PDB file of C-alpha atoms in Angstrom:
ATOM      1  CA  GLY I 141       0.000   0.000   0.000  1.00  0.00           C
ATOM      2  CA  ALA I 142       0.887   3.651  -0.119  1.00  0.00           C
ATOM      3  CA  GLY I 143       1.621   3.935   3.565  1.00  0.00           C
ATOM      4  CA  VAL I 144       1.494   2.171   6.902  1.00  0.00           C
ATOM      5  CA  SER I 145      -2.079   1.275   7.748  1.00  0.00           C
ATOM      6  CA  GLN I 146      -3.347   0.696  11.283  1.00  0.00           C
ATOM      7  CA  SER I 147      -6.718  -0.534  12.415  1.00  0.00           C
ATOM      8  CA  PRO I 148      -8.898   0.169  14.178  1.00  0.00           C
ATOM      9  CA  ARG I 149      -8.338   3.910  14.330  1.00  0.00           C
ATOM     10  CA  TYR I 150     -10.121   4.064  17.704  1.00  0.00           C
ATOM     11  CA  LYS I 151     -10.832   1.313  20.207  1.00  0.00           C
ATOM     12  CA  VAL I 152     -12.793   1.567  23.427  1.00  0.00           C
ATOM     13  CA  ALA I 153     -12.412  -1.389  25.757  1.00  0.00           C
ATOM     14  CA  LYS I 154     -13.801  -2.243  29.158  1.00  0.00           C
ATOM     15  CA  ARG I 155     -11.209  -2.967  31.796  1.00  0.00           C
ATOM     16  CA  GLY I 156     -10.316  -6.647  31.652  1.00  0.00           C
ATOM     17  CA  GLN I 157     -11.176  -7.020  27.969  1.00  0.00           C
ATOM     18  CA  ASP I 158      -8.645  -8.332  25.442  1.00  0.00           C
ATOM     19  CA  VAL I 159      -7.835  -6.179  22.397  1.00  0.00           C
ATOM     20  CA  ALA I 160      -5.971  -6.753  19.130  1.00  0.00           C
ATOM     21  CA  LEU I 161      -4.430  -3.930  17.135  1.00  0.00           C
ATOM     22  CA  ARG I 162      -3.397  -4.447  13.532  1.00  0.00           C
ATOM     23  CA  CYS I 163      -0.559  -2.937  11.528  1.00  0.00           C
ATOM     24  CA  ASP I 164      -0.118  -3.275   7.777  1.00  0.00           C
ATOM     25  CA  PRO I 165       3.372  -1.957   6.900  1.00  0.00           C
ATOM     26  CA  ILE I 166       4.544  -0.666   3.553  1.00  0.00           C
ATOM     27  CA  SER I 167       4.973  -3.582   1.179  1.00  0.00           C
ATOM     28  CA  GLY I 168       8.521  -4.931   1.240  1.00  0.00           C
ATOM     29  CA  HIS I 169       9.522  -3.206   4.449  1.00  0.00           C
ATOM     30  CA  VAL I 170      11.615  -5.542   6.544  1.00  0.00           C
ATOM     31  CA  SER I 171      11.621  -3.712   9.852  1.00  0.00           C
ATOM     32  CA  LEU I 172       8.519  -3.082  11.945  1.00  0.00           C
ATOM     33  CA  PHE I 173       8.287  -1.233  15.242  1.00  0.00           C
ATOM     34  CA  TRP I 174       5.493  -0.765  17.784  1.00  0.00           C
ATOM     35  CA  TYR I 175       5.471   2.287  20.001  1.00  0.00           C
ATOM     36  CA  GLN I 176       3.115   3.445  22.771  1.00  0.00           C
ATOM     37  CA  GLN I 177       2.383   7.166  23.058  1.00  0.00           C
ATOM     38  CA  ALA I 178       0.651   8.434  26.177  1.00  0.00           C
ATOM     39  CA  LEU I 179      -1.053  11.817  26.129  1.00  0.00           C
ATOM     40  CA  GLY I 180       1.510  14.621  26.090  1.00  0.00           C
ATOM     41  CA  GLN I 181       4.433  12.245  25.783  1.00  0.00           C
ATOM     42  CA  GLY I 182       6.685  11.014  23.021  1.00  0.00           C
ATOM     43  CA  PRO I 183       6.532   7.539  21.484  1.00  0.00           C
ATOM     44  CA  GLU I 184       7.881   4.842  23.833  1.00  0.00           C
ATOM     45  CA  PHE I 185       9.373   1.732  22.242  1.00  0.00           C
ATOM     46  CA  LEU I 186       7.502  -1.535  22.722  1.00  0.00           C
ATOM     47  CA  THR I 187       8.884  -4.107  20.307  1.00  0.00           C
ATOM     48  CA  TYR I 188      10.762  -4.598  17.021  1.00  0.00           C
ATOM     49  CA  PHE I 189      10.493  -7.186  14.231  1.00  0.00           C
ATOM     50  CA  GLN I 190      12.844  -7.963  11.398  1.00  0.00           C
ATOM     51  CA  ASN I 191      10.693  -9.897   8.962  1.00  0.00           C
ATOM     52  CA  GLU I 192       8.890 -12.464  11.134  1.00  0.00           C
ATOM     53  CA  ALA I 193      11.509 -12.513  13.874  1.00  0.00           C
ATOM     54  CA  GLN I 194      10.822 -10.508  17.014  1.00  0.00           C
ATOM     55  CA  LEU I 195      14.328  -9.283  17.763  1.00  0.00           C
ATOM     56  CA  ASP I 196      13.573  -6.942  20.646  1.00  0.00           C
ATOM     57  CA  LYS I 197      10.614  -6.947  22.998  1.00  0.00           C
ATOM     58  CA  SER I 198      12.293  -5.159  25.859  1.00  0.00           C
ATOM     59  CA  GLY I 199       9.754  -2.336  25.849  1.00  0.00           C
ATOM     60  CA  LEU I 200       6.652  -4.450  26.409  1.00  0.00           C
ATOM     61  CA  PRO I 201       5.403  -3.253  29.813  1.00  0.00           C
ATOM     62  CA  SER I 202       4.051  -6.567  31.043  1.00  0.00           C
ATOM     63  CA  ASP I 203       3.285 -10.122  30.012  1.00  0.00           C
ATOM     64  CA  ARG I 204      -0.211  -8.928  29.109  1.00  0.00           C
ATOM     65  CA  PHE I 205       1.306  -7.448  25.955  1.00  0.00           C
ATOM     66  CA  PHE I 206       2.073  -9.740  23.043  1.00  0.00           C
ATOM     67  CA  ALA I 207       3.041  -8.998  19.443  1.00  0.00           C
ATOM     68  CA  GLU I 208       3.425 -11.177  16.391  1.00  0.00           C
ATOM     69  CA  ARG I 209       4.271 -10.891  12.707  1.00  0.00           C
ATOM     70  CA  PRO I 210       3.908 -14.491  11.518  1.00  0.00           C
ATOM     71  CA  GLU I 211       4.499 -13.994   7.792  1.00  0.00           C
ATOM     72  CA  GLY I 212       6.808 -11.033   7.949  1.00  0.00           C
ATOM     73  CA  SER I 213       4.228  -8.498   6.808  1.00  0.00           C
ATOM     74  CA  VAL I 214       1.107  -7.719   8.870  1.00  0.00           C
ATOM     75  CA  SER I 215       1.668  -7.437  12.603  1.00  0.00           C
ATOM     76  CA  THR I 216      -0.756  -7.666  15.511  1.00  0.00           C
ATOM     77  CA  LEU I 217      -0.276  -6.207  18.966  1.00  0.00           C
ATOM     78  CA  LYS I 218      -2.466  -7.953  21.525  1.00  0.00           C
ATOM     79  CA  ILE I 219      -3.191  -6.675  24.994  1.00  0.00           C
ATOM     80  CA  GLN I 220      -4.828  -9.071  27.410  1.00  0.00           C
ATOM     81  CA  ARG I 221      -6.920  -8.044  30.414  1.00  0.00           C
ATOM     82  CA  THR I 222      -6.640  -4.350  29.581  1.00  0.00           C
ATOM     83  CA  GLN I 223      -6.087  -1.853  32.385  1.00  0.00           C
ATOM     84  CA  GLN I 224      -6.755   1.872  32.487  1.00  0.00           C
ATOM     85  CA  GLU I 225      -3.027   2.601  32.304  1.00  0.00           C
ATOM     86  CA  ASP I 226      -2.982   0.915  28.881  1.00  0.00           C
ATOM     87  CA  SER I 227      -4.936   3.860  27.463  1.00  0.00           C
ATOM     88  CA  ALA I 228      -2.678   5.462  24.856  1.00  0.00           C
ATOM     89  CA  VAL I 229      -2.068   5.781  21.136  1.00  0.00           C
ATOM     90  CA  TYR I 230      -0.316   2.729  19.735  1.00  0.00           C
ATOM     91  CA  LEU I 231       1.897   3.582  16.786  1.00  0.00           C
ATOM     92  CA  CYS I 232       3.283   1.214  14.205  1.00  0.00           C
ATOM     93  CA  ALA I 233       6.241   2.152  12.023  1.00  0.00           C
ATOM     94  CA  SER I 234       8.150   0.353   9.304  1.00  0.00           C
ATOM     95  CA  SER I 235      11.383   0.830   7.409  1.00  0.00           C
ATOM     96  CA  ARG I 236      12.997  -0.802   4.414  1.00  0.00           C
ATOM     97  CA  GLY I 237      15.652  -2.744   6.199  1.00  0.00           C
ATOM     98  CA  GLN I 238      18.698  -0.857   7.337  1.00  0.00           C
ATOM     99  CA  LEU I 239      18.256  -0.325  11.039  1.00  0.00           C
ATOM    100  CA  ASN I 240      19.143   3.361  11.029  1.00  0.00           C
ATOM    101  CA  GLU I 241      16.798   4.339   8.243  1.00  0.00           C
ATOM    102  CA  LYS I 242      13.911   6.696   8.693  1.00  0.00           C
ATOM    103  CA  LEU I 243      10.666   5.290   9.972  1.00  0.00           C
ATOM    104  CA  PHE I 244       7.343   5.486   8.163  1.00  0.00           C
ATOM    105  CA  PHE I 245       4.559   5.792  10.721  1.00  0.00           C
ATOM    106  CA  GLY I 246       0.926   4.831  10.640  1.00  0.00           C
ATOM    107  CA  SER I 247      -1.783   7.071  12.051  1.00  0.00           C
ATOM    108  CA  GLY I 248      -1.991   4.998  15.197  1.00  0.00           C
ATOM    109  CA  THR I 249      -4.736   3.280  17.168  1.00  0.00           C
ATOM    110  CA  GLN I 250      -6.131   5.305  20.046  1.00  0.00           C
ATOM    111  CA  LEU I 251      -7.046   2.876  22.818  1.00  0.00           C
ATOM    112  CA  SER I 252      -9.280   4.004  25.648  1.00  0.00           C
ATOM    113  CA  VAL I 253      -9.818   1.600  28.536  1.00  0.00           C
ATOM    114  CA  LEU I 254     -12.819   2.416  30.703  1.00  0.00           C
TER     115      LEU I 254
ATOM    116  CA  ALA D 137      19.955   3.527  28.332  1.00  0.00           C
ATOM    117  CA  GLN D 138      19.636   6.416  25.952  1.00  0.00           C
ATOM    118  CA  SER D 139      17.275   9.234  26.891  1.00  0.00           C
ATOM    119  CA  VAL D 140      16.250  12.271  24.873  1.00  0.00           C
ATOM    120  CA  SER D 141      15.257  15.608  26.395  1.00  0.00           C
ATOM    121  CA  GLN D 142      13.205  18.264  24.689  1.00  0.00           C
ATOM    122  CA  HIS D 143      13.091  21.146  27.111  1.00  0.00           C
ATOM    123  CA  ASN D 144      10.504  23.267  25.332  1.00  0.00           C
ATOM    124  CA  HIS D 145       7.168  21.491  25.652  1.00  0.00           C
ATOM    125  CA  HIS D 146       5.021  24.299  24.272  1.00  0.00           C
ATOM    126  CA  VAL D 147       6.157  27.128  22.020  1.00  0.00           C
ATOM    127  CA  ILE D 148       3.934  29.897  20.694  1.00  0.00           C
ATOM    128  CA  LEU D 149       5.247  32.213  17.992  1.00  0.00           C
ATOM    129  CA  SER D 150       3.983  34.763  15.539  1.00  0.00           C
ATOM    130  CA  GLU D 151       4.558  34.277  11.827  1.00  0.00           C
ATOM    131  CA  ALA D 152       8.020  35.368  10.653  1.00  0.00           C
ATOM    132  CA  ALA D 153       9.550  34.800  14.087  1.00  0.00           C
ATOM    133  CA  SER D 154      12.647  32.637  14.343  1.00  0.00           C
ATOM    134  CA  LEU D 155      12.436  29.179  15.874  1.00  0.00           C
ATOM    135  CA  GLU D 156      14.856  27.070  17.838  1.00  0.00           C
ATOM    136  CA  LEU D 157      13.769  23.831  19.532  1.00  0.00           C
ATOM    137  CA  GLY D 158      16.197  22.131  21.863  1.00  0.00           C
ATOM    138  CA  CYS D 159      17.110  18.435  21.836  1.00  0.00           C
ATOM    139  CA  ASN D 160      19.679  16.801  24.078  1.00  0.00           C
ATOM    140  CA  TYR D 161      20.535  13.148  24.457  1.00  0.00           C
ATOM    141  CA  SER D 162      22.222  11.386  27.335  1.00  0.00           C
ATOM    142  CA  TYR D 163      24.471   8.670  25.962  1.00  0.00           C
ATOM    143  CA  GLY D 164      27.508   9.537  23.896  1.00  0.00           C
ATOM    144  CA  GLY D 165      29.278   7.579  21.238  1.00  0.00           C
ATOM    145  CA  THR D 166      28.140   7.212  17.652  1.00  0.00           C
ATOM    146  CA  VAL D 167      24.571   8.355  17.149  1.00  0.00           C
ATOM    147  CA  ASN D 168      22.142   8.948  14.329  1.00  0.00           C
ATOM    148  CA  LEU D 169      19.781  11.852  14.932  1.00  0.00           C
ATOM    149  CA  PHE D 170      16.337  12.655  13.579  1.00  0.00           C
ATOM    150  CA  TRP D 171      13.617  15.246  13.813  1.00  0.00           C
ATOM    151  CA  TYR D 172      10.088  14.056  13.075  1.00  0.00           C
ATOM    152  CA  VAL D 173       7.027  16.276  12.705  1.00  0.00           C
ATOM    153  CA  GLN D 174       3.348  15.549  13.207  1.00  0.00           C
ATOM    154  CA  TYR D 175       0.984  18.053  11.607  1.00  0.00           C
ATOM    155  CA  PRO D 176      -2.564  18.210  13.013  1.00  0.00           C
ATOM    156  CA  GLY D 177      -4.512  15.121  11.991  1.00  0.00           C
ATOM    157  CA  GLN D 178      -1.553  13.530  10.234  1.00  0.00           C
ATOM    158  CA  HIS D 179       0.967  10.832  11.043  1.00  0.00           C
ATOM    159  CA  LEU D 180       4.555  11.353  12.150  1.00  0.00           C
ATOM    160  CA  GLN D 181       6.912  12.045   9.271  1.00  0.00           C
ATOM    161  CA  LEU D 182      10.618  12.705   8.907  1.00  0.00           C
ATOM    162  CA  LEU D 183      11.745  16.336   8.845  1.00  0.00           C
ATOM    163  CA  LEU D 184      15.500  15.802   8.680  1.00  0.00           C
ATOM    164  CA  LYS D 185      18.250  13.444   9.796  1.00  0.00           C
ATOM    165  CA  TYR D 186      21.952  13.414  10.632  1.00  0.00           C
ATOM    166  CA  PHE D 187      24.152  10.371  10.146  1.00  0.00           C
ATOM    167  CA  SER D 188      27.661  11.773   9.588  1.00  0.00           C
ATOM    168  CA  GLY D 189      29.588  14.546   7.880  1.00  0.00           C
ATOM    169  CA  ASP D 190      28.546  18.196   7.962  1.00  0.00           C
ATOM    170  CA  PRO D 191      26.960  18.739  11.387  1.00  0.00           C
ATOM    171  CA  LEU D 192      24.570  21.319   9.930  1.00  0.00           C
ATOM    172  CA  VAL D 193      21.825  19.470   8.109  1.00  0.00           C
ATOM    173  CA  LYS D 194      19.006  20.908   6.080  1.00  0.00           C
ATOM    174  CA  GLY D 195      15.579  19.371   5.831  1.00  0.00           C
ATOM    175  CA  ILE D 196      12.247  20.067   4.209  1.00  0.00           C
ATOM    176  CA  LYS D 197      10.342  23.342   4.434  1.00  0.00           C
ATOM    177  CA  GLY D 198      13.376  25.448   5.380  1.00  0.00           C
ATOM    178  CA  PHE D 199      14.206  23.615   8.592  1.00  0.00           C
ATOM    179  CA  GLU D 200      17.770  22.901   9.640  1.00  0.00           C
ATOM    180  CA  ALA D 201      19.452  21.302  12.629  1.00  0.00           C
ATOM    181  CA  GLU D 202      22.950  21.418  14.051  1.00  0.00           C
ATOM    182  CA  PHE D 203      24.672  18.478  15.704  1.00  0.00           C
ATOM    183  CA  ILE D 204      27.039  19.587  18.471  1.00  0.00           C
ATOM    184  CA  LYS D 205      28.727  16.453  19.738  1.00  0.00           C
ATOM    185  CA  SER D 206      30.375  18.121  22.729  1.00  0.00           C
ATOM    186  CA  LYS D 207      26.988  19.304  23.956  1.00  0.00           C
ATOM    187  CA  PHE D 208      25.075  16.114  23.073  1.00  0.00           C
ATOM    188  CA  SER D 209      22.647  18.375  21.240  1.00  0.00           C
ATOM    189  CA  PHE D 210      20.733  18.440  17.955  1.00  0.00           C
ATOM    190  CA  ASN D 211      18.686  21.636  17.978  1.00  0.00           C
ATOM    191  CA  LEU D 212      16.126  22.378  15.279  1.00  0.00           C
ATOM    192  CA  ARG D 213      15.971  25.841  13.734  1.00  0.00           C
ATOM    193  CA  LYS D 214      13.995  27.824  11.214  1.00  0.00           C
ATOM    194  CA  PRO D 215      14.702  31.490  10.496  1.00  0.00           C
ATOM    195  CA  SER D 216      11.102  32.488   9.789  1.00  0.00           C
ATOM    196  CA  VAL D 217       8.145  30.305  10.755  1.00  0.00           C
ATOM    197  CA  GLN D 218       4.838  30.122   8.950  1.00  0.00           C
ATOM    198  CA  TRP D 219       1.350  29.350  10.222  1.00  0.00           C
ATOM    199  CA  SER D 220       1.595  25.992   8.454  1.00  0.00           C
ATOM    200  CA  ASP D 221       4.497  24.998  10.745  1.00  0.00           C
ATOM    201  CA  THR D 222       2.020  24.508  13.588  1.00  0.00           C
ATOM    202  CA  ALA D 223       2.684  20.908  14.634  1.00  0.00           C
ATOM    203  CA  GLU D 224       4.281  18.586  17.176  1.00  0.00           C
ATOM    204  CA  TYR D 225       8.040  18.130  16.767  1.00  0.00           C
ATOM    205  CA  PHE D 226       9.882  15.070  18.044  1.00  0.00           C
ATOM    206  CA  CYS D 227      13.604  14.505  18.321  1.00  0.00           C
ATOM    207  CA  ALA D 228      14.828  10.904  18.035  1.00  0.00           C
ATOM    208  CA  VAL D 229      18.202   9.246  18.546  1.00  0.00           C
ATOM    209  CA  ILE D 230      19.628   5.896  17.488  1.00  0.00           C
ATOM    210  CA  THR D 231      22.686   4.867  19.484  1.00  0.00           C
ATOM    211  CA  ILE D 232      24.802   3.074  16.907  1.00  0.00           C
ATOM    212  CA  SER D 233      27.642   2.307  19.298  1.00  0.00           C
ATOM    213  CA  GLY D 234      25.136   0.861  21.761  1.00  0.00           C
ATOM    214  CA  GLY D 235      24.179  -1.732  19.203  1.00  0.00           C
ATOM    215  CA  SER D 236      20.432  -1.559  19.730  1.00  0.00           C
ATOM    216  CA  TYR D 237      19.390   0.502  16.670  1.00  0.00           C
ATOM    217  CA  ILE D 238      16.036   1.268  18.294  1.00  0.00           C
ATOM    218  CA  PRO D 239      15.024   4.925  17.888  1.00  0.00           C
ATOM    219  CA  THR D 240      14.472   6.675  21.223  1.00  0.00           C
ATOM    220  CA  PHE D 241      12.133   9.650  21.093  1.00  0.00           C
ATOM    221  CA  GLY D 242      11.831  12.794  23.165  1.00  0.00           C
ATOM    222  CA  ARG D 243       8.473  13.846  24.603  1.00  0.00           C
ATOM    223  CA  GLY D 244       7.914  16.360  21.849  1.00  0.00           C
ATOM    224  CA  THR D 245       7.395  20.100  21.503  1.00  0.00           C
ATOM    225  CA  SER D 246       4.060  21.553  20.536  1.00  0.00           C
ATOM    226  CA  LEU D 247       4.532  24.573  18.262  1.00  0.00           C
ATOM    227  CA  ILE D 248       1.698  26.981  17.601  1.00  0.00           C
ATOM    228  CA  VAL D 249       2.268  29.735  15.050  1.00  0.00           C
ATOM    229  CA  HIS D 250      -0.173  32.613  15.038  1.00  0.00           C
ATOM    230  CA  PRO D 251      -0.889  34.256  11.674  1.00  0.00           C
TER     231      PRO D 251
END
C-alpha cells in the first residue's frame, strides 16, 4: 500500500477485555516497530520485528502485551486483560531494512480503557 | 539507556519569528539523529536526519538542525516560521555504538504559530 495502515483507528475497551491492534506496513519493508504514546508524551518503544523474527521486545510493559508478525508483513499487537493505564495511542512504524533508516509511521490506534 | 530531552514542551510564535527547539541526548558515542514532525490530523513524518559529515543538516520546508557532539545536542531551527508549521516536533536518537538501533524519542514540543 501507499503507507502504513493501522486498524482500528479508535478502540474503546472495558477494563479486563482483550484487544488486538493491527498494523499493515509498507509492502517490502523488513523492519517493523510498535510504540506506545501516552497523552503529552513522546513515542515509547515496545517491540521490534525484522521480517517475522521478534528481535527486541524489551519495551513491552508486562506479560499482558504480546506482538506477532507471523508472515513477515502484517503485525498484531495484543493486549490481554486491559487496564486503564494501557490507554494510549499505539503507533506502528516500518522501514525498508537498514536499522538506522527513517521510519514510516501509521496514524496509530487510540485505545481508551474504561 | 539512551534518553532524549526536549526542554521546550510548548512554544507559541507569531509568523516570521525565528524558531529554535532544543534536543539533548544522554548517551555519547556514535549516534544517528532525527527530527520528526506531526501536523494536526496527520501521522509522524521525517523532517531531517543526521548520520555523519557536515553537522549542519538541512531538511524540508526550510528547517535545519545542528549536531554539536560536545553538547550532546541536535537543535532544530527555522529562520522564519509560517502558520503551516504549527505541529508537534519530536527529536529521536539511534545509538549506533550501543548496538540496539532502536530509535528513542523525546516527549515532543508543541509549536503553535499565530498568523
